[in-house]
Amino acid sequence: MLRALCFILLSFIISSCGVKQTPSINKVNINQNWKFKVVKANVANDSWEQVSLPHTPKIEPMVVNDQWQGDAIYEKTLDISPTWKDKKVFIRFEAAMSHAQVWLNDTKLGEHLGGYLPFTYDLTDLISETKPNIIKVKLSNLDNPIIGPKPLNKLDFNTYGGLYRDVNLIIKDRLYITDEMQANKVASGGIFVTYPKVSVKTSTINVKTHIANDYKQSKDFTLKQKVYFNNELVAETSDDSLSLQANDNHQYNQILNIENAHLWSPNSPNLYQLSTEIYLGDELVEQKNTRIGIRKFEFNAKHKLLINGEKTFLRGVNRHQEYPHVGYATSAQADYRDAVKIKSAGFDYVRLSHYPHSKAFMDAADELGLVLIDAILGWQYYLENPEFKQQIINTCHDLIRRDRNHASVLAWECSLNESWMPEPFIADLHRAVKLEDPTGFSAGWQLGYDLYLQARQHRQKHYEVPTQPYNVSEYGDWEYYAQNAGLNQDSWSDLKEEERTSRQLLSAGEARLLQQARNLQEAHNDNLSFPAFADGYWVMFDYNRGYADDLESSGIMSLYRLPKYSYYFYQSQRSPQIKSDKFDSGPMVFIASEWNGHSSNNVRVFSNADEVELWLNNTLIAKQKPTQNKLSSHLNHPPFEFAMQQFKPGQLKAKAFIDGELVAEHSVTTAGEPAGIKLSIDISGQLPAVGVKDVVFAYAQLVDSKGNLVHTNGEEIHFSTTGDIEIVYSSDSLTEQGKAAVLLRIGESLKGGTIQASSSALNIKSSPLQFENLSN
């Protein structure tokens, strides 16, 4: 809502500056009213299903061990306005899994390989004026050796299917800014922004704009760049006249200087709005807005990362974009909530493993201050085949074209992760990065890239002192799970003891969740003793694996985005001085205990404070500084460990102090029997959104008669809804640490929408929660 108001205000400001607004510039979302059917044995059945996008061909169970694969057809009748007759009309698919063939009426527009990046077709000369215009998409998500990665039955993650991101019609004047994907030009197409000079005093913005003239005669025009900060115009180019011949295209280069620049960094993610405008005479025929952040990534002689000249270590995490049940078919709001959770957990960096994630997530990273390593699809699969290699190189080009203007992108991982690639192919991929983004960094898990990404399990067997910037790309999972370096993860041999692994479900119990947190502490502490500029824990959220019959549960949050103890360990590593109203931040303290008869008497407390007091039933146990040992020698904020003589029921309370001042408190109370249910909706910075197929989590927490949290596992909770709120898969869910979760899909209205939870076995139920009353 806030961002929408800002856009409206910006439009008003632009209008007040003398811009003649024109209805000829349009982006029409066409996510609604598609027909869908599955093709079986190369014959499509006659039963069409009415769907809207984002769409997945199958709603999956929580554990996906039989993901749908096959061919499917989507069709939609386009609503073509008569006012578009003399305009350019394009259709842009933000993603389609994974081999797409597209037709308009009887004309095949083309084919696209790869399920994660956009593709665009020009419909202008193919639109019929006498009959309905039907767009048809045939999709196959079957294993494809040219696309990769491994076949699904050997793959360690799921790729799902369908038209799972937006589809838009884009209507433009015949003199227009090109689409960066459709133009298919190296370091060109659309708008490309770089920063030749970055300083607070004066920064320089270089804007390259690729324009095409589809008129039958040359055109004189004005190309104007305007830069806004907090809706205030801070720089603009002059009104120099330009000319472009008929049926020609050209990339124009323009420079703007920004005085008293607000630079982008993880702790200060300042963003500007660049407005690119084309005028024919005094008529505005196109306006394109690009959100940008002025920043400089570089490395010093010791391979330390400098952001705007300041030495920075990036504590990060890997993310899979999967949601339960709907796979990749999530909303922009759901992606934003994921980003808020990652930032709230104390991370400033995300490796987008192992494929391109949505633009919505990258927009959120720009806004929240998450540095990204942006990756192409690849995992433990290489094919010595010219078509395969060209597909991978093409994907690298397309990835950079889509994402090059994001302030958050540190490097391009144009590398097939954990896939042994020959040196000439690595050189080709590195060259592709430099062609598309001459000032950007390439990254890969083998030598030959600007940045070297090495997983901790590989380091333990193959470490050499790095001679280039070094990133611990993954850690904390595999080295506690198996005895090998992790290049054959579909093999079940050499596994370690189950109670020692980092793969612990939220329902695994206090002891195993503490073990996971101990593993992560040990591994992160170890990483800090190496010359790395960043490390990325594997992984943020539990996720499904194509070849396995269980969840990969090394996440610091569950598949349903509920935190484990490890979440609070990482949160404690962030400085208490960092504060934001967009995510959890500032001083924190957390007691990692259920405090019942099965709890450890060695109570672990996570905090970023100087000292912590632990109280039991209002009696002070001890006031301590962080516990120093070999597992914490390099940590910013080691955990506090309190030795309790014995368990006594009641309330444990932790009080955190900085410079003697109380800054945070947390308490845990021995719970009685479940006597009630408290409901909540996961908002995480974004209220449920209507009309966009938003998906949100609802949580039912068991409480005793005094309102204390009950940590019981395996209790069945039944959910029910009213209004235009849909439970996506099942109305029944089992508690983990006393909390049950379901995924909800939001319809066209929140009015009258409620959710309620009950347990027939416990004979308890919640009060209805009303969606209209939710707030941030």
PDB file of C-alpha atoms in Angstrom, residues 282-412:
ATOM      1  CA  ASP A 282       6.207  17.931 -26.763  1.00  0.00           C
ATOM      2  CA  GLU A 283       4.268  14.656 -26.548  1.00  0.00           C
ATOM      3  CA  LEU A 284       5.516  12.036 -24.101  1.00  0.00           C
ATOM      4  CA  VAL A 285       5.327   8.744 -26.005  1.00  0.00           C
ATOM      5  CA  GLU A 286       7.097   6.538 -23.456  1.00  0.00           C
ATOM      6  CA  GLN A 287       8.081   6.736 -19.824  1.00  0.00           C
ATOM      7  CA  LYS A 288       9.931   3.872 -18.150  1.00  0.00           C
ATOM      8  CA  ASN A 289      10.776   3.897 -14.444  1.00  0.00           C
ATOM      9  CA  THR A 290      13.804   2.010 -13.130  1.00  0.00           C
ATOM     10  CA  ARG A 291      14.616   1.759  -9.435  1.00  0.00           C
ATOM     11  CA  ILE A 292      18.366   2.071  -8.911  1.00  0.00           C
ATOM     12  CA  GLY A 293      20.888   2.189  -6.078  1.00  0.00           C
ATOM     13  CA  ILE A 294      24.199   4.036  -6.310  1.00  0.00           C
ATOM     14  CA  ARG A 295      26.950   1.793  -4.960  1.00  0.00           C
ATOM     15  CA  LYS A 296      30.389   0.403  -5.690  1.00  0.00           C
ATOM     16  CA  PHE A 297      31.541  -3.161  -5.049  1.00  0.00           C
ATOM     17  CA  GLU A 298      35.303  -3.706  -5.158  1.00  0.00           C
ATOM     18  CA  PHE A 299      38.029  -5.801  -3.510  1.00  0.00           C
ATOM     19  CA  ASN A 300      41.240  -4.612  -1.928  1.00  0.00           C
ATOM     20  CA  ALA A 301      44.694  -6.161  -2.254  1.00  0.00           C
ATOM     21  CA  LYS A 302      43.827  -8.659   0.504  1.00  0.00           C
ATOM     22  CA  HIS A 303      40.636  -9.705  -1.350  1.00  0.00           C
ATOM     23  CA  LYS A 304      38.351  -8.104   1.228  1.00  0.00           C
ATOM     24  CA  LEU A 305      35.061  -6.732  -0.029  1.00  0.00           C
ATOM     25  CA  LEU A 306      34.642  -2.965  -0.017  1.00  0.00           C
ATOM     26  CA  ILE A 307      31.154  -1.520  -0.402  1.00  0.00           C
ATOM     27  CA  ASN A 308      31.471   2.180  -1.173  1.00  0.00           C
ATOM     28  CA  GLY A 309      34.997   1.986   0.222  1.00  0.00           C
ATOM     29  CA  GLU A 310      33.987   0.369   3.514  1.00  0.00           C
ATOM     30  CA  LYS A 311      35.335  -3.094   4.345  1.00  0.00           C
ATOM     31  CA  THR A 312      32.381  -5.465   4.713  1.00  0.00           C
ATOM     32  CA  PHE A 313      31.990  -9.125   5.634  1.00  0.00           C
ATOM     33  CA  LEU A 314      28.766 -10.608   4.302  1.00  0.00           C
ATOM     34  CA  ARG A 315      27.045 -13.095   6.585  1.00  0.00           C
ATOM     35  CA  GLY A 316      24.576 -14.858   4.366  1.00  0.00           C
ATOM     36  CA  VAL A 317      22.415 -17.793   3.476  1.00  0.00           C
ATOM     37  CA  ASN A 318      21.309 -19.838   0.462  1.00  0.00           C
ATOM     38  CA  ARG A 319      17.649 -19.841  -0.547  1.00  0.00           C
ATOM     39  CA  HIS A 320      15.384 -22.078  -2.585  1.00  0.00           C
ATOM     40  CA  GLN A 321      12.287 -20.196  -3.761  1.00  0.00           C
ATOM     41  CA  GLU A 322       9.928 -23.142  -3.198  1.00  0.00           C
ATOM     42  CA  TYR A 323       6.716 -22.768  -1.183  1.00  0.00           C
ATOM     43  CA  PRO A 324       4.802 -25.761   0.135  1.00  0.00           C
ATOM     44  CA  HIS A 325       2.041 -27.106  -2.128  1.00  0.00           C
ATOM     45  CA  VAL A 326       2.310 -24.420  -4.852  1.00  0.00           C
ATOM     46  CA  GLY A 327       6.001 -24.886  -5.627  1.00  0.00           C
ATOM     47  CA  TYR A 328       7.220 -21.795  -7.465  1.00  0.00           C
ATOM     48  CA  ALA A 329       3.761 -20.322  -8.111  1.00  0.00           C
ATOM     49  CA  THR A 330       3.987 -17.639  -5.451  1.00  0.00           C
ATOM     50  CA  SER A 331       3.061 -13.974  -5.337  1.00  0.00           C
ATOM     51  CA  ALA A 332       5.342 -10.951  -5.245  1.00  0.00           C
ATOM     52  CA  GLN A 333       4.115 -10.400  -1.696  1.00  0.00           C
ATOM     53  CA  ALA A 334       5.180 -13.913  -0.663  1.00  0.00           C
ATOM     54  CA  ASP A 335       8.657 -13.290  -2.101  1.00  0.00           C
ATOM     55  CA  TYR A 336       8.881 -10.032  -0.156  1.00  0.00           C
ATOM     56  CA  ARG A 337       7.958 -11.845   3.063  1.00  0.00           C
ATOM     57  CA  ASP A 338      10.738 -14.356   2.447  1.00  0.00           C
ATOM     58  CA  ALA A 339      13.222 -11.509   2.036  1.00  0.00           C
ATOM     59  CA  VAL A 340      12.031  -9.890   5.272  1.00  0.00           C
ATOM     60  CA  LYS A 341      12.537 -13.180   7.117  1.00  0.00           C
ATOM     61  CA  ILE A 342      16.068 -13.509   5.752  1.00  0.00           C
ATOM     62  CA  LYS A 343      16.973  -9.961   6.740  1.00  0.00           C
ATOM     63  CA  SER A 344      15.295 -10.401  10.148  1.00  0.00           C
ATOM     64  CA  ALA A 345      17.431 -13.493  10.749  1.00  0.00           C
ATOM     65  CA  GLY A 346      20.566 -11.342  10.711  1.00  0.00           C
ATOM     66  CA  PHE A 347      21.696 -11.926   7.126  1.00  0.00           C
ATOM     67  CA  ASP A 348      22.897  -9.292   4.661  1.00  0.00           C
ATOM     68  CA  TYR A 349      23.605 -11.596   1.726  1.00  0.00           C
ATOM     69  CA  VAL A 350      21.763 -14.318  -0.203  1.00  0.00           C
ATOM     70  CA  ARG A 351      23.099 -16.747  -2.755  1.00  0.00           C
ATOM     71  CA  LEU A 352      20.246 -17.433  -5.145  1.00  0.00           C
ATOM     72  CA  SER A 353      20.757 -21.154  -5.454  1.00  0.00           C
ATOM     73  CA  HIS A 354      20.764 -22.752  -7.950  1.00  0.00           C
ATOM     74  CA  TYR A 355      18.801 -20.783 -10.550  1.00  0.00           C
ATOM     75  CA  PRO A 356      17.391 -17.287 -11.221  1.00  0.00           C
ATOM     76  CA  HIS A 357      14.862 -16.251  -8.584  1.00  0.00           C
ATOM     77  CA  SER A 358      11.939 -13.913  -9.194  1.00  0.00           C
ATOM     78  CA  LYS A 359      12.250 -10.207  -9.921  1.00  0.00           C
ATOM     79  CA  ALA A 360       9.967  -9.634  -6.944  1.00  0.00           C
ATOM     80  CA  PHE A 361      12.498 -11.203  -4.584  1.00  0.00           C
ATOM     81  CA  MET A 362      15.289  -9.147  -6.126  1.00  0.00           C
ATOM     82  CA  ASP A 363      13.223  -5.975  -5.777  1.00  0.00           C
ATOM     83  CA  ALA A 364      12.788  -6.840  -2.096  1.00  0.00           C
ATOM     84  CA  ALA A 365      16.544  -7.396  -1.750  1.00  0.00           C
ATOM     85  CA  ASP A 366      17.167  -3.935  -3.223  1.00  0.00           C
ATOM     86  CA  GLU A 367      14.729  -2.395  -0.777  1.00  0.00           C
ATOM     87  CA  LEU A 368      15.830  -4.258   2.363  1.00  0.00           C
ATOM     88  CA  GLY A 369      19.588  -4.336   1.787  1.00  0.00           C
ATOM     89  CA  LEU A 370      20.379  -7.922   0.832  1.00  0.00           C
ATOM     90  CA  VAL A 371      23.465  -8.399  -1.339  1.00  0.00           C
ATOM     91  CA  LEU A 372      22.901 -11.132  -3.931  1.00  0.00           C
ATOM     92  CA  ILE A 373      24.917 -13.616  -5.899  1.00  0.00           C
ATOM     93  CA  ASP A 374      22.702 -14.241  -8.911  1.00  0.00           C
ATOM     94  CA  ALA A 375      22.938 -17.721 -10.427  1.00  0.00           C
ATOM     95  CA  ILE A 376      22.007 -19.577 -13.582  1.00  0.00           C
ATOM     96  CA  LEU A 377      20.445 -23.035 -13.388  1.00  0.00           C
ATOM     97  CA  GLY A 378      23.016 -25.733 -12.707  1.00  0.00           C
ATOM     98  CA  TRP A 379      23.711 -28.552 -10.271  1.00  0.00           C
ATOM     99  CA  GLN A 380      25.897 -31.643 -10.624  1.00  0.00           C
ATOM    100  CA  TYR A 381      25.277 -31.926 -14.377  1.00  0.00           C
ATOM    101  CA  TYR A 382      27.457 -31.126 -17.391  1.00  0.00           C
ATOM    102  CA  LEU A 383      27.012 -32.356 -20.945  1.00  0.00           C
ATOM    103  CA  GLU A 384      29.782 -32.171 -23.525  1.00  0.00           C
ATOM    104  CA  ASN A 385      27.363 -31.094 -26.220  1.00  0.00           C
ATOM    105  CA  PRO A 386      27.396 -27.864 -28.305  1.00  0.00           C
ATOM    106  CA  GLU A 387      23.661 -27.268 -27.845  1.00  0.00           C
ATOM    107  CA  PHE A 388      23.906 -27.685 -24.083  1.00  0.00           C
ATOM    108  CA  LYS A 389      26.898 -25.366 -23.779  1.00  0.00           C
ATOM    109  CA  GLN A 390      25.257 -22.714 -25.956  1.00  0.00           C
ATOM    110  CA  GLN A 391      22.074 -22.938 -23.879  1.00  0.00           C
ATOM    111  CA  ILE A 392      24.064 -22.290 -20.699  1.00  0.00           C
ATOM    112  CA  ILE A 393      25.918 -19.354 -22.258  1.00  0.00           C
ATOM    113  CA  ASN A 394      22.627 -17.912 -23.547  1.00  0.00           C
ATOM    114  CA  THR A 395      21.152 -18.245 -20.068  1.00  0.00           C
ATOM    115  CA  CYS A 396      24.080 -16.317 -18.626  1.00  0.00           C
ATOM    116  CA  HIS A 397      23.478 -13.462 -21.081  1.00  0.00           C
ATOM    117  CA  ASP A 398      19.750 -13.433 -20.335  1.00  0.00           C
ATOM    118  CA  LEU A 399      20.265 -13.495 -16.555  1.00  0.00           C
ATOM    119  CA  ILE A 400      22.457 -10.404 -16.673  1.00  0.00           C
ATOM    120  CA  ARG A 401      20.147  -8.558 -19.058  1.00  0.00           C
ATOM    121  CA  ARG A 402      17.202  -9.111 -16.732  1.00  0.00           C
ATOM    122  CA  ASP A 403      18.970  -8.251 -13.465  1.00  0.00           C
ATOM    123  CA  ARG A 404      21.819  -5.854 -14.271  1.00  0.00           C
ATOM    124  CA  ASN A 405      20.097  -2.758 -12.817  1.00  0.00           C
ATOM    125  CA  HIS A 406      19.519  -4.258  -9.373  1.00  0.00           C
ATOM    126  CA  ALA A 407      21.615  -2.525  -6.726  1.00  0.00           C
ATOM    127  CA  SER A 408      21.740  -5.760  -4.748  1.00  0.00           C
ATOM    128  CA  VAL A 409      23.649  -7.892  -7.292  1.00  0.00           C
ATOM    129  CA  LEU A 410      27.294  -8.404  -6.337  1.00  0.00           C
ATOM    130  CA  ALA A 411      28.223 -11.128  -8.834  1.00  0.00           C
ATOM    131  CA  TRP A 412      26.958 -13.376 -11.599  1.00  0.00           C
TER     132      TRP A 412
END
